[in-house]
Coordinates of C-alpha atoms and ligand atoms in Angstrom, one line a residue:
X1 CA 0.0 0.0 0.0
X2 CA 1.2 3.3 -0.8
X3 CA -0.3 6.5 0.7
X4 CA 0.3 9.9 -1.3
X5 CA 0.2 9.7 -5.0
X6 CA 3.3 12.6 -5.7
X7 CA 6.1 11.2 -8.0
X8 CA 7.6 9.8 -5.1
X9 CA 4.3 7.3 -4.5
X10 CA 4.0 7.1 -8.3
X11 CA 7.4 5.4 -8.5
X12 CA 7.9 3.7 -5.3
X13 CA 4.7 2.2 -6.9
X14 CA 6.1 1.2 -9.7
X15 CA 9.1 -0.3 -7.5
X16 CA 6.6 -2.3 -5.6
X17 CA 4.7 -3.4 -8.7
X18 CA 8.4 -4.6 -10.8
X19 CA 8.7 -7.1 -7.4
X20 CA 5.5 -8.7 -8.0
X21 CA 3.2 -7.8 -5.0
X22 CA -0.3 -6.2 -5.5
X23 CA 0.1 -2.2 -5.1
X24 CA -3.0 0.1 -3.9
X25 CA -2.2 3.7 -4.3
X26 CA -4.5 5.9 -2.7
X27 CA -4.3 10.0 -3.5
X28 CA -6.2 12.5 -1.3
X29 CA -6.5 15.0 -4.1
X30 CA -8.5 14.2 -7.4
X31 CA -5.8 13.9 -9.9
X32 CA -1.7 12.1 -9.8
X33 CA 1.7 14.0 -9.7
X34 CA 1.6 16.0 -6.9
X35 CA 3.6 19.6 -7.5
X36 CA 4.2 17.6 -11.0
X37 CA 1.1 19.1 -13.0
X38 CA 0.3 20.7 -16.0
X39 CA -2.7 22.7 -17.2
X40 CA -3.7 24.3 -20.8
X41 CA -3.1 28.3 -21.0
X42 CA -3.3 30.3 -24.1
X43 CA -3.3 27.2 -26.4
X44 CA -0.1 26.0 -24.6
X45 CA 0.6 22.8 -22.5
X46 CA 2.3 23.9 -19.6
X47 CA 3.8 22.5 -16.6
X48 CA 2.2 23.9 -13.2
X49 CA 5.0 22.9 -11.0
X50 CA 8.2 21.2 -11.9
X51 CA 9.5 22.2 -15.3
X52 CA 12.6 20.7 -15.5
X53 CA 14.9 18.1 -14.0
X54 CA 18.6 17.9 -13.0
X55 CA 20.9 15.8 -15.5
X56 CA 23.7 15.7 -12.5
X57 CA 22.8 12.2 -12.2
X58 CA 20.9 10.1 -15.3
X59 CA 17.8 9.2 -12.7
X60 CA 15.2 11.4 -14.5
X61 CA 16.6 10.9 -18.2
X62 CA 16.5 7.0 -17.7
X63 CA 12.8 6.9 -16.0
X64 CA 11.8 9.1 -19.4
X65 CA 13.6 6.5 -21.4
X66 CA 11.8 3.9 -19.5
X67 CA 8.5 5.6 -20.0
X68 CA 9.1 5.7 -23.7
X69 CA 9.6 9.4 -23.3
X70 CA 13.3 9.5 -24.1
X71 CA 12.8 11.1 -27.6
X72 CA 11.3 13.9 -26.1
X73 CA 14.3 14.9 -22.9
X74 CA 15.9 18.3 -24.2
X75 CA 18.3 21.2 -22.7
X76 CA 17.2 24.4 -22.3
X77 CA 18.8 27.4 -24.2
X78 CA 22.5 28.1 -23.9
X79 CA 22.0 31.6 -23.3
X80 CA 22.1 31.2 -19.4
X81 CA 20.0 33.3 -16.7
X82 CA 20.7 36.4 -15.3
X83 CA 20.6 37.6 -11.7
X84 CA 19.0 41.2 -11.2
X85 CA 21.3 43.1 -7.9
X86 CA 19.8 45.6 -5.7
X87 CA 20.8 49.2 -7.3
X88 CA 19.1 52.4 -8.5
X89 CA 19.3 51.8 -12.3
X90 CA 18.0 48.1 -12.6
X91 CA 18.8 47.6 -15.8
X92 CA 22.4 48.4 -14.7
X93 CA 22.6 46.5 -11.8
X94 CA 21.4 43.3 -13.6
X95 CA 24.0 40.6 -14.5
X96 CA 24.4 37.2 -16.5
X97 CA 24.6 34.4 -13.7
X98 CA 28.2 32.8 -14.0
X99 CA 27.9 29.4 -15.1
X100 CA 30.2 28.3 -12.6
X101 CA 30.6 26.3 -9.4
X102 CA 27.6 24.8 -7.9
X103 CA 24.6 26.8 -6.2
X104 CA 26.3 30.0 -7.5
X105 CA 29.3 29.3 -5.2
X106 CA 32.1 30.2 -7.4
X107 CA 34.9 27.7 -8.8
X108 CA 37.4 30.6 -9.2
X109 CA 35.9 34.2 -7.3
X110 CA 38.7 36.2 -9.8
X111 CA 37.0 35.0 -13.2
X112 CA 35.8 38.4 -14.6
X113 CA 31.8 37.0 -15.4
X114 CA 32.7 36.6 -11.3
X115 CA 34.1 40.1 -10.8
X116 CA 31.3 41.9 -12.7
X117 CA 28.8 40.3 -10.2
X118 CA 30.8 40.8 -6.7
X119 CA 32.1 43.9 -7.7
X120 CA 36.6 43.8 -7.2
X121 CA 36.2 44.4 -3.2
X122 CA 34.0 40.9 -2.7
X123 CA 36.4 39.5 -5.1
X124 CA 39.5 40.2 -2.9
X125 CA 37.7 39.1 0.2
X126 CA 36.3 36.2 -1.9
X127 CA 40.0 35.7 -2.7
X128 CA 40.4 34.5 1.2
X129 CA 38.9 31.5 0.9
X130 CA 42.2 29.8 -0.7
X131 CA 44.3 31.0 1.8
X132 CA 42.4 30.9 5.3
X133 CA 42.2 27.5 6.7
X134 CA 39.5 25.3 6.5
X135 CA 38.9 24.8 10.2
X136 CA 36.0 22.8 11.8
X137 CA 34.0 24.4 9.4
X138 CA 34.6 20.7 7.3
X139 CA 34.1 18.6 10.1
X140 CA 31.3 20.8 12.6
X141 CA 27.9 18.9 13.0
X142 CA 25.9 21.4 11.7
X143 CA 26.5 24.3 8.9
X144 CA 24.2 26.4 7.1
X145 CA 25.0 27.1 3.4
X146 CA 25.8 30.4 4.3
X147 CA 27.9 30.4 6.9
X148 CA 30.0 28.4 4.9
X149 CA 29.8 30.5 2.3
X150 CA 29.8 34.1 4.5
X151 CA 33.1 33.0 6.2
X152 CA 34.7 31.5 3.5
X153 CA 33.8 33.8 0.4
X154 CA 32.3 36.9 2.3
X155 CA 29.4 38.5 2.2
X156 CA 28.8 39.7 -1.5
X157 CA 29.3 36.2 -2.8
X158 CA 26.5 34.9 -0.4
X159 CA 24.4 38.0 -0.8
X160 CA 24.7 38.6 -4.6
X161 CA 25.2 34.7 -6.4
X162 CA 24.2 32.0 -3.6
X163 CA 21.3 33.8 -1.9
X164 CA 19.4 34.4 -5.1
X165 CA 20.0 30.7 -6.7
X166 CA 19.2 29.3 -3.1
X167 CA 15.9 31.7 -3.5
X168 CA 15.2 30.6 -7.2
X169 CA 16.0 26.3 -6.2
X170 CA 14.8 26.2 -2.4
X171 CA 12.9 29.6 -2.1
X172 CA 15.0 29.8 1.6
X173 CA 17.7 32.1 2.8
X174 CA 21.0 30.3 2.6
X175 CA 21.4 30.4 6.2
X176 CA 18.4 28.3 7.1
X177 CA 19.4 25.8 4.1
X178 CA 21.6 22.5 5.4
X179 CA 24.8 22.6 3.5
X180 CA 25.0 19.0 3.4
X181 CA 21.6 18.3 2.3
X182 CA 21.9 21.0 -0.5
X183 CA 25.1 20.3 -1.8
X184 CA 26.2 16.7 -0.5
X185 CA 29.9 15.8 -0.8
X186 CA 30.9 19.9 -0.9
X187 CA 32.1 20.2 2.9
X188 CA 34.1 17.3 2.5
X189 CA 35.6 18.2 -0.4
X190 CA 36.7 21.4 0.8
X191 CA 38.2 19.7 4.1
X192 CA 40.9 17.3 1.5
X193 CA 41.2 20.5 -1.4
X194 CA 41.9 22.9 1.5
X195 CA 39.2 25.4 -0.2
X196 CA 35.7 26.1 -0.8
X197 CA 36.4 26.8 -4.6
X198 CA 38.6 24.2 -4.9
X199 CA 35.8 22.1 -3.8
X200 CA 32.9 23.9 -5.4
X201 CA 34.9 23.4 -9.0
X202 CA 35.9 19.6 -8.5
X203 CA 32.3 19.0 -7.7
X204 CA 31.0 21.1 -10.6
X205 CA 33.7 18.5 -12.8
X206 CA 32.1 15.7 -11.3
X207 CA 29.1 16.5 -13.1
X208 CA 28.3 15.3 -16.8
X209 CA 29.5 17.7 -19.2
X210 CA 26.5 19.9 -20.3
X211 CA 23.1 21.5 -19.6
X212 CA 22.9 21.0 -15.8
X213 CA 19.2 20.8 -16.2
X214 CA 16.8 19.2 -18.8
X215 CA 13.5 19.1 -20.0
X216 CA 10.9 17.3 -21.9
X217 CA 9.0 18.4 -25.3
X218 CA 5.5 19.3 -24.0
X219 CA 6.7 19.4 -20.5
X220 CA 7.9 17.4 -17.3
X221 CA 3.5 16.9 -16.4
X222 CA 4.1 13.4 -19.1
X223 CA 6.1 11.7 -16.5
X224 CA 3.6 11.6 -14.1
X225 CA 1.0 10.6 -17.3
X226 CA 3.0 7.7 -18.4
X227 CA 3.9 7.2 -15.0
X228 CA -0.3 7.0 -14.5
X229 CA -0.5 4.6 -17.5
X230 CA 1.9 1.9 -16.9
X231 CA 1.0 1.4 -13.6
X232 CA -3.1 1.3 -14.5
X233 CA -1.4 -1.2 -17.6
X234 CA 0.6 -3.2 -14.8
X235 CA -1.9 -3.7 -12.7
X236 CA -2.0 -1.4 -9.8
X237 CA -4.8 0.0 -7.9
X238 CA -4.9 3.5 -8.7
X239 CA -7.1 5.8 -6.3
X240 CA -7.9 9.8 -6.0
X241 CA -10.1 11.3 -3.9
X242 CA -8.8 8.7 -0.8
X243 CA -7.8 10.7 1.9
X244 CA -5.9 9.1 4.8
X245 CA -7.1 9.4 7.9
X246 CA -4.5 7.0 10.1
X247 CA -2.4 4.1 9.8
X248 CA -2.1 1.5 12.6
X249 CA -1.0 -1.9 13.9
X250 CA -3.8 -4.3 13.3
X251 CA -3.7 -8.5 13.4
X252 CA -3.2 -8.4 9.5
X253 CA 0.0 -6.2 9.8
X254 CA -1.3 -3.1 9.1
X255 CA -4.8 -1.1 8.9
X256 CA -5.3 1.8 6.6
X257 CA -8.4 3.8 7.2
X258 CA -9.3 6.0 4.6
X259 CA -12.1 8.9 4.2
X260 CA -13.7 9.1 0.7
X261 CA -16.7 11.1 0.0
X262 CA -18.0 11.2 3.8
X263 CA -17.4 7.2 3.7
X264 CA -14.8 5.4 6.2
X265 CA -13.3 2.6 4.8
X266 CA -10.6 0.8 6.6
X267 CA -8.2 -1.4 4.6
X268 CA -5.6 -4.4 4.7
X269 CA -2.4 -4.4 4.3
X270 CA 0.9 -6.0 4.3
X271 CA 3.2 -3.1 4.0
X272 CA 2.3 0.4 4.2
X273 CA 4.6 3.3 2.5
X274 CA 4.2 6.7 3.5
X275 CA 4.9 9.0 0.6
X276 CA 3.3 12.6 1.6
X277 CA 3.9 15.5 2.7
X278 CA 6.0 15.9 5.5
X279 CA 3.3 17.4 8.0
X280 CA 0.5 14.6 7.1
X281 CA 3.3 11.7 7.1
X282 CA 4.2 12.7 10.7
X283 CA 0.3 13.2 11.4
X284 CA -0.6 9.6 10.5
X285 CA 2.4 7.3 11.5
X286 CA 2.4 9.5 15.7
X287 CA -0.2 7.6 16.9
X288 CA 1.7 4.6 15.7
X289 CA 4.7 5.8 16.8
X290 CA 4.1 8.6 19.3
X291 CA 8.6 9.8 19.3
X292 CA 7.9 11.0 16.0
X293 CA 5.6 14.0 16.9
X294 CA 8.3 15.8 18.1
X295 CA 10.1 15.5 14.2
X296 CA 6.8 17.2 12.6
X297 CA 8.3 19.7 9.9
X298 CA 7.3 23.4 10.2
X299 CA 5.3 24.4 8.2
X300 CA 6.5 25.8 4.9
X301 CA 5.0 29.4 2.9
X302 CA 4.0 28.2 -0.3
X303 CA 4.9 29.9 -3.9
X304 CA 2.3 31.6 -6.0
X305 CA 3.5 31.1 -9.7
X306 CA 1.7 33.7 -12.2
X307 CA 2.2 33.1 -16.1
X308 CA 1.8 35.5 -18.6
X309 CA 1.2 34.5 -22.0
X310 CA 2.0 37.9 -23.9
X311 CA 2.4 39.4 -27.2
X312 CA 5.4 41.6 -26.4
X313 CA 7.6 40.9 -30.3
X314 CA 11.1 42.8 -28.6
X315 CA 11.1 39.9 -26.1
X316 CA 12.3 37.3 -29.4
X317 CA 16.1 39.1 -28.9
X318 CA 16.0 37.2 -24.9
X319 CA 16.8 40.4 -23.0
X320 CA 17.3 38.5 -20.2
X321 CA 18.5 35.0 -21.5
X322 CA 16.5 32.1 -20.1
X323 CA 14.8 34.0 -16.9
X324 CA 16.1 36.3 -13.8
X325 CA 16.7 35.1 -10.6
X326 CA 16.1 38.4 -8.0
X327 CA 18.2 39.2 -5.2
X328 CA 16.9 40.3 -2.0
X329 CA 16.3 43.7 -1.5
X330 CA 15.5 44.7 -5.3
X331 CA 13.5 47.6 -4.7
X332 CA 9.9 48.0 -5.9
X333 CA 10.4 44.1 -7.3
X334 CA 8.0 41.5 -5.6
X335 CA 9.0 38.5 -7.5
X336 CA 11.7 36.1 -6.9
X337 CA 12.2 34.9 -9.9
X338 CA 10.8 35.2 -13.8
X339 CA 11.3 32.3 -16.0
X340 CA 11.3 33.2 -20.0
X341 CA 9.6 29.6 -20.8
X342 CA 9.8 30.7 -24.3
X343 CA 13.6 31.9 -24.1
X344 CA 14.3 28.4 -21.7
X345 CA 12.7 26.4 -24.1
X346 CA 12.8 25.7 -27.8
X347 CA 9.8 23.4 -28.3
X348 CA 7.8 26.5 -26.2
X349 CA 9.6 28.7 -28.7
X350 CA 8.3 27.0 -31.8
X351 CA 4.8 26.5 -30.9
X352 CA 4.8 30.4 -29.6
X353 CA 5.7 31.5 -32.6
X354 CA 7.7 35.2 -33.1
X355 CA 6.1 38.1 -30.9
X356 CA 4.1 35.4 -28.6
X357 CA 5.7 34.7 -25.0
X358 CA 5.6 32.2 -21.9
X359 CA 6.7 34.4 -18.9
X360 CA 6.3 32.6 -15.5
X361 CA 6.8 34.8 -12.6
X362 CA 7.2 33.4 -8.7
X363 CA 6.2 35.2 -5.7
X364 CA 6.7 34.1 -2.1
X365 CA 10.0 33.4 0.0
X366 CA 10.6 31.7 3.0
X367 CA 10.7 34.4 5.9
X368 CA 8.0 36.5 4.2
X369 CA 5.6 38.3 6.2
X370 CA 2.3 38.7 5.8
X371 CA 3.0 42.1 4.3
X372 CA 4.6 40.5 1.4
X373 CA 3.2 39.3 -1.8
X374 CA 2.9 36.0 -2.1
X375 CA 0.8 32.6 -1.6
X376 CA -1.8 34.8 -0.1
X377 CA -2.6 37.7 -1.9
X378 CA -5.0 37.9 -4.2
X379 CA -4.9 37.1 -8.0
X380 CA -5.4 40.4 -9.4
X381 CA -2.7 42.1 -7.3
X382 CA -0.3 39.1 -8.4
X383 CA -1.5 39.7 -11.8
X384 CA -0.5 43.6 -11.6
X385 CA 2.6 42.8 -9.7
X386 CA 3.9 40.2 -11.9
X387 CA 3.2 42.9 -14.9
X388 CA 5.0 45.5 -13.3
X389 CA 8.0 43.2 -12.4
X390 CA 7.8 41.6 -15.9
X391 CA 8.9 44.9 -17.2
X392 CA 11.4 45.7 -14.9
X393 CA 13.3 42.6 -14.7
X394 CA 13.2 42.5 -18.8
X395 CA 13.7 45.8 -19.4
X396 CA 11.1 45.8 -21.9
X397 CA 7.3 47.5 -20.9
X398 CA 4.4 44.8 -20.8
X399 CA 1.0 46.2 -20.0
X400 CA -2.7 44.8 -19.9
X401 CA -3.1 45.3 -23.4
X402 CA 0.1 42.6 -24.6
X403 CA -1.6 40.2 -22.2
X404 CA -3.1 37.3 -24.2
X405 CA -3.8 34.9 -21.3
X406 CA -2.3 34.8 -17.4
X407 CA -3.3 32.4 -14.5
X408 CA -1.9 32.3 -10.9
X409 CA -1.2 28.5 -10.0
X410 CA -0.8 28.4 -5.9
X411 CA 1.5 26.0 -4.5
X412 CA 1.0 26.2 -0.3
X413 CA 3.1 24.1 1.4
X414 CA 4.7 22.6 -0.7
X415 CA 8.4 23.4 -1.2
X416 CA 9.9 22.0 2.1
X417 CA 13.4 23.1 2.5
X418 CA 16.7 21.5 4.2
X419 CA 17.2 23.5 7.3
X420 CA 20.3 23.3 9.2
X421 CA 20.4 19.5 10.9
X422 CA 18.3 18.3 8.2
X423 CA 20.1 15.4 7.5
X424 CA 19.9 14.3 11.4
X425 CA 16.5 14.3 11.6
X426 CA 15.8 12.7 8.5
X427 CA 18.0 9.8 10.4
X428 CA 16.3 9.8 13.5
X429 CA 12.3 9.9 11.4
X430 CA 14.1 7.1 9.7
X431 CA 15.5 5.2 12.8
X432 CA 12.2 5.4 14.3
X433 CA 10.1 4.4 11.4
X434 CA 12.5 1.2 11.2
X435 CA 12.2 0.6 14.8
X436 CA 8.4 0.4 14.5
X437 CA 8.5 -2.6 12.0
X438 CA 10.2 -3.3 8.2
X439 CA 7.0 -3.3 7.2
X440 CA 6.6 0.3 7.7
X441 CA 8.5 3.0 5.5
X442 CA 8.0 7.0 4.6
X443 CA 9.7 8.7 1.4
X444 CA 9.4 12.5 -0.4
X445 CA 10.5 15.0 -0.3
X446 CA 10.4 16.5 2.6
X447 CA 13.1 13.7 3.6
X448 CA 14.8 13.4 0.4
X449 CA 15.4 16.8 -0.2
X450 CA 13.7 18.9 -3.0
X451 CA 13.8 18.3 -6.7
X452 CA 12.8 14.9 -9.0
X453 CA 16.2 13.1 -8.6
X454 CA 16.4 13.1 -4.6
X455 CA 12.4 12.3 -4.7
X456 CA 13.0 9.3 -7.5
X457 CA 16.3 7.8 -6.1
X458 CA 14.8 7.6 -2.1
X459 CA 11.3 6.3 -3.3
X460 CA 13.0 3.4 -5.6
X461 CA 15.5 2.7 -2.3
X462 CA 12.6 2.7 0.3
X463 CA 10.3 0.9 -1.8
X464 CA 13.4 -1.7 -2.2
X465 CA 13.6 -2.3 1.2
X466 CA 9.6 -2.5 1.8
X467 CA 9.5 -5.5 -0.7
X468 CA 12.5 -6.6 0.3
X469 CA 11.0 -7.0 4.3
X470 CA 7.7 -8.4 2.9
X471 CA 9.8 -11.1 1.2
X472 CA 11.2 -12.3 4.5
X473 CA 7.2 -11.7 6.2
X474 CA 4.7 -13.8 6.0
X475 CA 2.1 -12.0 3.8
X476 CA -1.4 -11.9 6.0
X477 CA -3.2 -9.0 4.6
X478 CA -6.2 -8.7 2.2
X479 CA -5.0 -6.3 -0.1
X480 CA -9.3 -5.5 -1.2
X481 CA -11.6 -3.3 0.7
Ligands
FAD1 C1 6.4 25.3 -8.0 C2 7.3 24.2 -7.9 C3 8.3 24.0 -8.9 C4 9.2 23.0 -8.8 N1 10.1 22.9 -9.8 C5 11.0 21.8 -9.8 C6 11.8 21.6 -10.9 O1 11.8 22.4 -11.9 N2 12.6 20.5 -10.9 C7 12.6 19.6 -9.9 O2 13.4 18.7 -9.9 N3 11.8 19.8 -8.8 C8 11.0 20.8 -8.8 N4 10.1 21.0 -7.8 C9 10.1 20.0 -6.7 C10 9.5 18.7 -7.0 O3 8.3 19.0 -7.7 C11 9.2 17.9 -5.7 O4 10.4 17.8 -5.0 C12 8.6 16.5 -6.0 O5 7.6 16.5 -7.0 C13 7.9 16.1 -4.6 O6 7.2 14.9 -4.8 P1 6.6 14.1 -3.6 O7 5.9 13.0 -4.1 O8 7.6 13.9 -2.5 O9 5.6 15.2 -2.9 P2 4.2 15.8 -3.5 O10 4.4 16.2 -4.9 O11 3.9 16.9 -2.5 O12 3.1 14.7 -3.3 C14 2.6 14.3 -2.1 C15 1.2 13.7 -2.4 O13 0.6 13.2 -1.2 C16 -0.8 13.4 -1.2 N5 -1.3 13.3 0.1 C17 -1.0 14.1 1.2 N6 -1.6 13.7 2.3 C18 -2.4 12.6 1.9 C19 -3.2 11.7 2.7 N7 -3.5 11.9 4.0 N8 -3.8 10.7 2.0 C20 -3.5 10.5 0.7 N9 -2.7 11.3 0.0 C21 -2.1 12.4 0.6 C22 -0.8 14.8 -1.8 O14 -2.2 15.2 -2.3 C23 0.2 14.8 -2.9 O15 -0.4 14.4 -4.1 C24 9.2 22.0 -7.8 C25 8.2 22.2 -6.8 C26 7.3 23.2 -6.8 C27 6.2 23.3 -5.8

């Protein structure tokens, strides 16, 4: 049984089905995919929520392959995104984003794209990190991305490159992020190249040659569609509008009660994998296993996404290369980031047509207050702000009248971030879940960390180990109503 029907249920799923047991899926919500979703706008198919997947490990590329979709995986356009820096004259003070390094951490803080970023002062204090020592800063418990990154590189590398790709990936402040959740294998690397460049560069190496990101012709919603299909084809039991209510110990291993349409229903079963949100996961395994009440996540302020679909012809010369990724403290800009889908992408591009654009605006930071405009302000302010901020950011004015089509997608919730000790209480949630029986397992990503491959990689491994222990149980559950 598999509870939450995200990409991480959709593939542990699929796991659980390729070892030959019976699979029930069961999806609060009436549709698959979780934050993988797409919608029609302005003639185009586009994704709602993930758009595009890391190619720093082959998991996403292979599942497409494996999903017959492997004809359709792309890179986005060479041209790069920008970064738009606090300052009077914004065109001025906007920047192309050095391809370099990883999270905007820079290999080498004297390479001139560097320089005209960080300005010659951040460079020099950059220029520290080779020479101070590395300290306990490789071997401490806990470190934020941007203390390493403050004490090693100074504050204009953090402020003006890391914060605003941290904002863009995580939508969190570098110094609530876990270093070694967001960029495994960099603090340990630094501790044996004596240098957080050093390490930043070998790690960037490491990676296949390349686009660090791809995407799929008609968008990254197919996964979750062929996902859908071959498990309906394969036999699972597919259900939406099958809310959860509690999981718990019964005589047949485990009892699953769920709510659907004002009905109870309590079901069977053998192995139960929690794939949810972090919140609900921790809600419905603590009366199991009380302990874990104490590891419920925060909650996390969601992302309002507003996309323009605009007829705005000086936008076909890319002002700002694939999108903009906004520092903090840009004055009289709201968003945190603008995406040029028709810039990014080629396919987008093609069908668009010259003159026709995808712009896709976000709004809403961790740390926001209420003041701020985000998740909950209304649609027509996000509408005028994302206008406004459209025009800034590209330089180019965009009013009502260019506006073909626009829609505000709301995603509350959903974008859990590593905060510092992340990786220790994943552990313990882990040790605890284990302690309560083999039986039992939780995946997402939430735990995982954010982004397809952690959510892919962790729901194949845990759904491993769940058929794994229910080949050594005796099997005693009905698996039907
Ligand atoms: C706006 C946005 C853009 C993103 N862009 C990218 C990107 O470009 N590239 C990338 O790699 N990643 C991206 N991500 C992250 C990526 O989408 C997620 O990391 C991943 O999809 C999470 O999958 P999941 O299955 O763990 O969780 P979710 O997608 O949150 O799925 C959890 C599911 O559990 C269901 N559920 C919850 N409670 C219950 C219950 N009690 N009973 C039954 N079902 C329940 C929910 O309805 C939901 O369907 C983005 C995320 C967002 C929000």
């Amino acid at each position: 049984m598999v509870i939450g029907g995200g990409m991480a249920g959709l593939v542990a799923a699929r796991t659980l089905l390729a070892q030959g047991l019976h699979v029930t899926l069961l999806e609060r919500s009436g549709r698959f995919g979780g934050t993988v979703d797409g919608r029609m706008l302005g003639g185009f198919q586009l994704d709602s929520g993930a758009e595009s997947f890391s190619t720093r490990s082959a998991t996403v590329s292979a599942l497409a392959a494996e999903l017959g979709l492997g004809d359709r995986i792309v890179s986005p356009d060479a041209t790069g995104a920008w970064v738009q820096l606090p300052g009077k004259d914004l065109q001025a003070s906007a920047q192309p984003l050095p391809n370099s390094g990883v999270l905007g951490i820079p290999a080498d803080p004297s390479a001139p794209a560097i320089t005209a970023v960080i300005g010659r002062a951040g460079a020099l204090r950059a220029a520290l990190d080779r020479v101070l020592p590395v300290g306990s800063l490789a071997t401490r418990k806990k470190v934020s991305l941007g203390e390493l990154v403050r004490t090693r590189m100074g504050e204009e590398v953090l402020t003006r490159l890391v914060a605003p790709v941290a904002g863009g990936v995580f939508s969190a402040d570098p110094d609530d992020l876990d270093v070694d959740s967001v960029a495994p294998g960099l603090r340990v690397t630094m501790g044996r190249l004596g240098s957080l460049g050093a390490a930043a560069g070998a790690l960037r190496e490491a990676a296949p040659a390349g686009a660090a990101v791809g995407g799929l012709v008609g968008g990254i919603a197919q996964l979750r569609d062929a996902l859908v299909e071959q498990l309906r084809a394969d036999g699972a039991d597919l259900r939406t509008g099958e809310q959860v209510s509690s999981v718990a110990r019964s005589a047949s291993a485990w009892t699953v009660t769920t709510e659907h349409s004002g009905l109870t229903r309590r079901i069977a079963a053998d192995g139960v994998l929690v794939a949810t949100e972090g919140r609900a996961a921790v809600d419905l395994l603590a009366p199991a296993i009380p302990t874990l009440a104490a590891e419920r996540p925060d909650p996390v302020p969601g992302v309002a996404l507003v996309t323009l679909i605009v007829d705005v012809p000086e936008l076909d010369a890319r002002p700002r290369g694939t999108g903009v990724l906004v520092a903090r403290g840009v004055e009289g800009v709201a968003a945190k980031a603008l995406t040029h889908s028709t810039a990014k992408w080629a396919w987008l591009r093609d069908q668009a047509g010259p003159g026709s654009h995808v712009l896709r605006l976000s709004f809403g930071r961790v740390g926001d207050t209420p003041a701020d405009v985000g998740l909950a302000s209304d649609d027509d302010v996000l509408y005028q702000h994302a206008l406004a901020d459209a025009s800034s950011l590209l330089g180019v004015p965009i009013g009502a009248a260019d506006v073909l089509d626009w829609d505000v997608v709301r995603w509350a919730g959903a974008l859990p971030h590593a905060s510092v000790g992340h990786r220790e209480r994943v552990a313990r949630i882990r040790a605890l879940v284990a302690e309560e029986s083999r039986t039992l397992g939780i995946t997402g990503g939430w735990l995982a960390g954010t982004g397809l491959v952690a959510v892919i990689d962790d729901a194949r491994a845990r759904a491993k180990a769940l058929a794994s222990a229910l080949a050594d149980a005796p099997l005693t559950g009905d698996p039907t109503d």
